[in-house]
Amino acid sequence: PTVAREFASVPIDAPALPDPLQIAGADDLGAVTLTVEGPRSAIDGLNRAEVQPVLDLSEVAGPGSYTAPVTVELPAPVRI
């Protein structure tokens, strides 16, 4: 059976940008609450370190203002 588990207040991380680019406010990107679901065996074995939200900065090409989505890579067959 599929079960759900909530991870509350998980801080958002950001990958490094090449010099001289930087993220304004990178010290506090906020946090999210994630609800994941999957087979009980996968959910029970999931720890907080495996549920890491990260800013997707793949579209950042240079200085400017951007809106970046938050992504989470999870082990299969777990999903958000």
PDB file of C-alpha atoms in Angstrom:
ATOM      1  CA  PRO A   1       0.000   0.000   0.000  1.00  0.00           C
ATOM      2  CA  THR A   2       1.019   3.612  -0.602  1.00  0.00           C
ATOM      3  CA  VAL A   3       1.669   5.740   2.476  1.00  0.00           C
ATOM      4  CA  ALA A   4       2.457   9.430   2.967  1.00  0.00           C
ATOM      5  CA  ARG A   5       4.931  11.184   5.240  1.00  0.00           C
ATOM      6  CA  GLU A   6       5.431  14.890   5.914  1.00  0.00           C
ATOM      7  CA  PHE A   7       8.758  16.641   6.360  1.00  0.00           C
ATOM      8  CA  ALA A   8       8.181  20.094   7.873  1.00  0.00           C
ATOM      9  CA  SER A   9      10.394  23.186   7.680  1.00  0.00           C
ATOM     10  CA  VAL A  10      13.011  21.713   5.343  1.00  0.00           C
ATOM     11  CA  PRO A  11      15.464  24.506   4.411  1.00  0.00           C
ATOM     12  CA  ILE A  12      15.903  25.272   0.708  1.00  0.00           C
ATOM     13  CA  ASP A  13      19.466  24.906  -0.557  1.00  0.00           C
ATOM     14  CA  ALA A  14      21.095  26.604  -3.536  1.00  0.00           C
ATOM     15  CA  PRO A  15      23.918  25.335  -5.709  1.00  0.00           C
ATOM     16  CA  ALA A  16      26.984  27.525  -6.143  1.00  0.00           C
ATOM     17  CA  LEU A  17      27.015  29.981  -9.027  1.00  0.00           C
ATOM     18  CA  PRO A  18      30.150  30.820 -11.001  1.00  0.00           C
ATOM     19  CA  ASP A  19      31.998  33.998  -9.961  1.00  0.00           C
ATOM     20  CA  PRO A  20      31.042  36.823  -9.864  1.00  0.00           C
ATOM     21  CA  LEU A  21      27.379  35.750  -9.691  1.00  0.00           C
ATOM     22  CA  GLN A  22      25.738  35.413  -6.308  1.00  0.00           C
ATOM     23  CA  ILE A  23      22.285  34.946  -4.855  1.00  0.00           C
ATOM     24  CA  ALA A  24      20.904  37.903  -2.926  1.00  0.00           C
ATOM     25  CA  GLY A  25      19.561  36.659   0.400  1.00  0.00           C
ATOM     26  CA  ALA A  26      21.261  33.274   0.077  1.00  0.00           C
ATOM     27  CA  ASP A  27      21.669  33.050   3.847  1.00  0.00           C
ATOM     28  CA  ASP A  28      17.923  32.554   4.237  1.00  0.00           C
ATOM     29  CA  LEU A  29      16.149  31.055   1.245  1.00  0.00           C
ATOM     30  CA  GLY A  30      13.284  29.900   3.409  1.00  0.00           C
ATOM     31  CA  ALA A  31      11.933  26.446   4.057  1.00  0.00           C
ATOM     32  CA  VAL A  32       9.195  24.233   2.699  1.00  0.00           C
ATOM     33  CA  THR A  33       6.981  21.471   4.003  1.00  0.00           C
ATOM     34  CA  LEU A  34       7.060  18.400   1.775  1.00  0.00           C
ATOM     35  CA  THR A  35       4.648  15.495   1.739  1.00  0.00           C
ATOM     36  CA  VAL A  36       6.093  12.433   0.046  1.00  0.00           C
ATOM     37  CA  GLU A  37       4.361   9.198  -0.783  1.00  0.00           C
ATOM     38  CA  GLY A  38       5.307   5.743  -1.896  1.00  0.00           C
ATOM     39  CA  PRO A  39       5.495   2.152  -0.700  1.00  0.00           C
ATOM     40  CA  ARG A  40       5.749   1.838   3.079  1.00  0.00           C
ATOM     41  CA  SER A  41       9.172   0.170   2.820  1.00  0.00           C
ATOM     42  CA  ALA A  42      10.578   3.159   0.898  1.00  0.00           C
ATOM     43  CA  ILE A  43       8.900   5.825   3.060  1.00  0.00           C
ATOM     44  CA  ASP A  44       9.893   4.203   6.360  1.00  0.00           C
ATOM     45  CA  GLY A  45      13.539   4.105   5.240  1.00  0.00           C
ATOM     46  CA  LEU A  46      13.569   7.722   4.030  1.00  0.00           C
ATOM     47  CA  ASN A  47      15.466  10.212   6.174  1.00  0.00           C
ATOM     48  CA  ARG A  48      15.388  13.999   6.187  1.00  0.00           C
ATOM     49  CA  ALA A  49      18.788  14.271   4.455  1.00  0.00           C
ATOM     50  CA  GLU A  50      17.329  12.492   1.406  1.00  0.00           C
ATOM     51  CA  VAL A  51      14.551  15.075   1.091  1.00  0.00           C
ATOM     52  CA  GLN A  52      16.495  18.180   0.090  1.00  0.00           C
ATOM     53  CA  PRO A  53      14.761  21.012  -1.761  1.00  0.00           C
ATOM     54  CA  VAL A  54      17.171  22.892  -4.055  1.00  0.00           C
ATOM     55  CA  LEU A  55      16.791  25.996  -6.210  1.00  0.00           C
ATOM     56  CA  ASP A  56      17.023  25.103  -9.893  1.00  0.00           C
ATOM     57  CA  LEU A  57      19.425  27.726 -11.245  1.00  0.00           C
ATOM     58  CA  SER A  58      19.880  26.123 -14.652  1.00  0.00           C
ATOM     59  CA  GLU A  59      18.306  29.138 -16.408  1.00  0.00           C
ATOM     60  CA  VAL A  60      20.601  31.698 -14.744  1.00  0.00           C
ATOM     61  CA  ALA A  61      22.885  32.966 -17.483  1.00  0.00           C
ATOM     62  CA  GLY A  62      24.143  36.218 -16.021  1.00  0.00           C
ATOM     63  CA  PRO A  63      23.370  39.058 -13.640  1.00  0.00           C
ATOM     64  CA  GLY A  64      19.703  39.927 -13.233  1.00  0.00           C
ATOM     65  CA  SER A  65      16.554  39.060 -11.394  1.00  0.00           C
ATOM     66  CA  TYR A  66      15.249  35.513 -11.749  1.00  0.00           C
ATOM     67  CA  THR A  67      12.431  33.380 -10.428  1.00  0.00           C
ATOM     68  CA  ALA A  68      13.825  29.919  -9.812  1.00  0.00           C
ATOM     69  CA  PRO A  69      11.755  26.788  -9.193  1.00  0.00           C
ATOM     70  CA  VAL A  70      12.471  24.527  -6.242  1.00  0.00           C
ATOM     71  CA  THR A  71      13.212  20.907  -7.121  1.00  0.00           C
ATOM     72  CA  VAL A  72      13.530  17.809  -4.960  1.00  0.00           C
ATOM     73  CA  GLU A  73      15.288  14.649  -6.088  1.00  0.00           C
ATOM     74  CA  LEU A  74      13.896  11.595  -4.380  1.00  0.00           C
ATOM     75  CA  PRO A  75      14.849   7.941  -4.563  1.00  0.00           C
ATOM     76  CA  ALA A  76      12.514   5.854  -6.733  1.00  0.00           C
ATOM     77  CA  PRO A  77       9.644   5.009  -6.185  1.00  0.00           C
ATOM     78  CA  VAL A  78       9.076   7.914  -3.738  1.00  0.00           C
ATOM     79  CA  ARG A  79       7.295  10.989  -5.108  1.00  0.00           C
ATOM     80  CA  ILE A  80       5.948  14.313  -3.877  1.00  0.00           C
TER      81      ILE A  80
END
